[in-house]
XYZ file of N, CA and C in Angstrom:
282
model
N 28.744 -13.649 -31.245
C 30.181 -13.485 -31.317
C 30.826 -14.804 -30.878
N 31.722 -15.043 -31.519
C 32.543 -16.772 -31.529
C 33.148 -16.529 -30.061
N 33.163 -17.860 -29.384
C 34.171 -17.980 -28.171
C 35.085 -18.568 -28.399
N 36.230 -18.914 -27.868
C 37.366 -18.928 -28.382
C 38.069 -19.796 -27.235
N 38.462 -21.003 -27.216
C 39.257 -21.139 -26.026
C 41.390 -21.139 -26.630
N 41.869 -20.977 -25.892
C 43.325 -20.791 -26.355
C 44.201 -21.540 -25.211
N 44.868 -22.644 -25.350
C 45.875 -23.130 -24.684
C 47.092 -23.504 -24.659
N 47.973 -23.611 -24.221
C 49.114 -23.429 -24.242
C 49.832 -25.349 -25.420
N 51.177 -24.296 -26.449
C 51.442 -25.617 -27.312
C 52.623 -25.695 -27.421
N 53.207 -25.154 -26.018
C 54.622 -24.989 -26.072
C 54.876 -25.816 -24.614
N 56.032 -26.456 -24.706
C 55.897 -27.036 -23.346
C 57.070 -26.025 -22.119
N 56.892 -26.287 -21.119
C 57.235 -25.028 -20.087
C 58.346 -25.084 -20.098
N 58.943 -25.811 -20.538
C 60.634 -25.279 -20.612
C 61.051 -25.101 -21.775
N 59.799 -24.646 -22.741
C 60.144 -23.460 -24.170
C 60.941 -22.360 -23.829
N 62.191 -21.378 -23.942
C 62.454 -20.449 -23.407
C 62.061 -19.393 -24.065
N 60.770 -19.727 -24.945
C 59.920 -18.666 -25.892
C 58.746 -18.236 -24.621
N 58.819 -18.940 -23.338
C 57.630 -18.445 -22.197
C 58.496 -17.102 -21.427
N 59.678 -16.983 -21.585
C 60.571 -15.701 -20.941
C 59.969 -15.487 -19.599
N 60.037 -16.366 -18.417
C 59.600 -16.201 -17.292
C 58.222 -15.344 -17.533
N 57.348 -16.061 -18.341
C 55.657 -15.264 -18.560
C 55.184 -16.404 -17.907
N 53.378 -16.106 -17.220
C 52.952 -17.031 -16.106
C 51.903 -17.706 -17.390
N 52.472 -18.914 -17.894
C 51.176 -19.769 -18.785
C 50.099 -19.865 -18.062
N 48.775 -19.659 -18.615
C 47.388 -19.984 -18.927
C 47.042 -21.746 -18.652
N 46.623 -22.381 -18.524
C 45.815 -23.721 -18.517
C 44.997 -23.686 -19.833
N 43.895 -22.784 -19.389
C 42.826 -22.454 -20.832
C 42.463 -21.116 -20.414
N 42.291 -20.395 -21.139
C 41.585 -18.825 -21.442
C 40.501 -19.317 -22.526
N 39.207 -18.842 -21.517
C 38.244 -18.918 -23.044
C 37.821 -17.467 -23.324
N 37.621 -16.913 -24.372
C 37.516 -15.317 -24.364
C 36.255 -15.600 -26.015
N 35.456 -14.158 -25.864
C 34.952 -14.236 -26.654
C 35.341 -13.212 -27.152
N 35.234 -13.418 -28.965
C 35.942 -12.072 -29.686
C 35.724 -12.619 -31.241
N 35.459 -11.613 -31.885
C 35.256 -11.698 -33.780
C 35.654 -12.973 -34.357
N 37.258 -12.490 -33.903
C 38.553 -13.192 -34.518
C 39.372 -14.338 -33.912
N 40.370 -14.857 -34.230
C 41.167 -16.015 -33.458
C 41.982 -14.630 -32.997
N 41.920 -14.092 -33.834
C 43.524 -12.604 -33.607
C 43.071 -11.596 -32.551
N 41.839 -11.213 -32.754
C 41.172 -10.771 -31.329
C 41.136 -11.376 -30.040
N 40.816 -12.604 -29.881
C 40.870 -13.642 -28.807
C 42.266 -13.329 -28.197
N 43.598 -13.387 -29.407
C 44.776 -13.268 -28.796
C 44.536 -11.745 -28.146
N 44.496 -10.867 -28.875
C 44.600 -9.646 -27.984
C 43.763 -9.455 -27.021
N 42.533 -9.990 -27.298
C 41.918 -9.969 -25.482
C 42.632 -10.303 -24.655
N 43.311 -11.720 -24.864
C 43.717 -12.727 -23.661
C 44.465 -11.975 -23.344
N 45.684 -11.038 -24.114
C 46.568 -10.472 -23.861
C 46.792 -9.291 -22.731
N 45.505 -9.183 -22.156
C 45.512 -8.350 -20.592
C 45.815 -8.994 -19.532
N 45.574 -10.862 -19.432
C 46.566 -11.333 -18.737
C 47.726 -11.450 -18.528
N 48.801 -10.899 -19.327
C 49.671 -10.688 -19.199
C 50.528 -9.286 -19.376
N 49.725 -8.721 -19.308
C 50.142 -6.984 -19.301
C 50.326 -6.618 -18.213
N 51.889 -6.576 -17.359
C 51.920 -5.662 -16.135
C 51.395 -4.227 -16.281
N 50.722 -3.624 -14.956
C 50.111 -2.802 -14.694
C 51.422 -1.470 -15.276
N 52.582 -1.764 -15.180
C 53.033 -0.839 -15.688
C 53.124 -0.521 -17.128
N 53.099 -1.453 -17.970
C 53.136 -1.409 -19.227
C 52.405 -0.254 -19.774
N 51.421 0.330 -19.284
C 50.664 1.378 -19.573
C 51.310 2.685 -19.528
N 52.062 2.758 -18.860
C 52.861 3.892 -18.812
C 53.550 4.506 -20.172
N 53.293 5.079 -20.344
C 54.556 6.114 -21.523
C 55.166 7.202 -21.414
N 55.865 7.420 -21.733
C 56.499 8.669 -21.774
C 56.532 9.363 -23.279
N 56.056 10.505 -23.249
C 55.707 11.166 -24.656
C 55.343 10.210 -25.805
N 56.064 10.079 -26.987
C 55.205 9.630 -27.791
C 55.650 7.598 -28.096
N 56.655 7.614 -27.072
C 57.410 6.147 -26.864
C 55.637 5.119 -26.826
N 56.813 3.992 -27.513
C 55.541 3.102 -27.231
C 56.118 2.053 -26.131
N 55.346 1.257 -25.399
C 55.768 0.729 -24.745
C 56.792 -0.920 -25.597
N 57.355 -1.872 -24.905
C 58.110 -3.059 -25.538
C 57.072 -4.468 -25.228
N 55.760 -4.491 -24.825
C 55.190 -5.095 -24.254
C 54.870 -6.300 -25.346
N 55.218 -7.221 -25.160
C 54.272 -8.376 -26.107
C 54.161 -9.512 -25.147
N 52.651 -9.821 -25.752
C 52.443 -10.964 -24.745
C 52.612 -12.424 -25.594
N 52.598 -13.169 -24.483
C 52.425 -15.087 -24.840
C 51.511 -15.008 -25.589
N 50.455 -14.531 -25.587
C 49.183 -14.783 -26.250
C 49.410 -14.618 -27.690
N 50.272 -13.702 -28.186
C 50.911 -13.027 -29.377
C 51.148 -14.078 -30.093
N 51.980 -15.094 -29.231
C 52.872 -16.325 -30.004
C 52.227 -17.211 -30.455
N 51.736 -17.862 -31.620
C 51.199 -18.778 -32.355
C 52.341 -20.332 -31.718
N 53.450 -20.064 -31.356
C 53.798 -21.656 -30.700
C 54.272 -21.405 -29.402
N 53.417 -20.513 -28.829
C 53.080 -20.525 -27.052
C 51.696 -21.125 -26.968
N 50.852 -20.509 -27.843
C 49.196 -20.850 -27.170
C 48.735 -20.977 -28.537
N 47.632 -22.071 -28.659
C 47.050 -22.500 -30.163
C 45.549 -22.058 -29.599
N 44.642 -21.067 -30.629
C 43.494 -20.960 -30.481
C 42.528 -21.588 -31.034
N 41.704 -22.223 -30.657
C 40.462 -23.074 -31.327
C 38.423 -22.586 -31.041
N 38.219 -21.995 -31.938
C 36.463 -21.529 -31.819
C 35.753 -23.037 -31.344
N 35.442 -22.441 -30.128
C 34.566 -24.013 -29.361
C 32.891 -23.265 -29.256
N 32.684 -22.205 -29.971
C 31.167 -22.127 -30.067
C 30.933 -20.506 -31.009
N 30.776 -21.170 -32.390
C 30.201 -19.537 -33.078
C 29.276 -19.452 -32.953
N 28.343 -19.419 -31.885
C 27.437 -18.404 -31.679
C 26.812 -18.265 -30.634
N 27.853 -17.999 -29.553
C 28.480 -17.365 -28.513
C 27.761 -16.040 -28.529
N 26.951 -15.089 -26.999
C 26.157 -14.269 -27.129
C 26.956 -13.711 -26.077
N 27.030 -12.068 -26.153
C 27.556 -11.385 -24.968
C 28.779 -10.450 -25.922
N 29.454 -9.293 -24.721
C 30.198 -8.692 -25.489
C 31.702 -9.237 -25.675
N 32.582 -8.718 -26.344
C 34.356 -9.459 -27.021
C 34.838 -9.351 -24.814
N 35.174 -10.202 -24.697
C 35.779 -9.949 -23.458
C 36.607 -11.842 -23.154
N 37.149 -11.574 -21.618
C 37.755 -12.588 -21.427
C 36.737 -13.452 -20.520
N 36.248 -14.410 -20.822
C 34.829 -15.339 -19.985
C 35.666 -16.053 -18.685
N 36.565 -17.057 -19.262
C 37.368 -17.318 -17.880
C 38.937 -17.485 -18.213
N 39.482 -17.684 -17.128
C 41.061 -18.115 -17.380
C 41.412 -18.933 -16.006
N 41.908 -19.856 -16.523
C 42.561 -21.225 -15.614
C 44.063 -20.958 -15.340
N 44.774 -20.569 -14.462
C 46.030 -20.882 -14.199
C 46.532 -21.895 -14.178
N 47.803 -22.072 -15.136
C 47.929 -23.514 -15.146
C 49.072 -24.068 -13.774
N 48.495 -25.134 -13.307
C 48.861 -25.572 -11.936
C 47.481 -25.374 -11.079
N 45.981 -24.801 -11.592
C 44.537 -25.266 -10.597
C 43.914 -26.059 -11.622
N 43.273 -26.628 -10.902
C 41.964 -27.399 -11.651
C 42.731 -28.215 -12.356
């Protein structure tokens, strides 16, 4: 399964980041570039977002979503292990 690293291609005073906490690098492994996004996309899912009420969906979209917040690039197809998130860098360490 391809790994995927995804980093940010917007610069921080895009007001397309809507007070969301940017990434450094997320490397995630997953099928797709479009999977990668929705993996990554649990970094930014408040714990409440899960919540619903009857058949409402929640308003949740993440940075990861945005093609000119974060650009994804396959840095190894053939990457072993299951679709998940391998690491994530906050940007401001390392």
């Amino acid at each position: 399964m391809p790994l995927w690293k995804i980093v940010p291609a917007a610069a921080l005073d895009d007001p397309r980041w809507l007070d969301r906490r940017p990434w450094r690098e997320v490397l995630v492994r997953a099928q797709t570039a479009s999977m990668a996004r929705l993996t990554a996309s649990g970094l930014d899912r408040p714990p409440e977002a899960d919540i619903g009420v009857g058949n409402e969906t929640d308003g949740f979209a993440s940075a990861f979503d945005d093609e000119k917040l974060y650009w994804v690039t396959e840095v190894d197809a053939s990457a072993s292990g299951p679709a998940e998130i391998v690491s994530a860098t906050p940007l401001g360490s390392g």
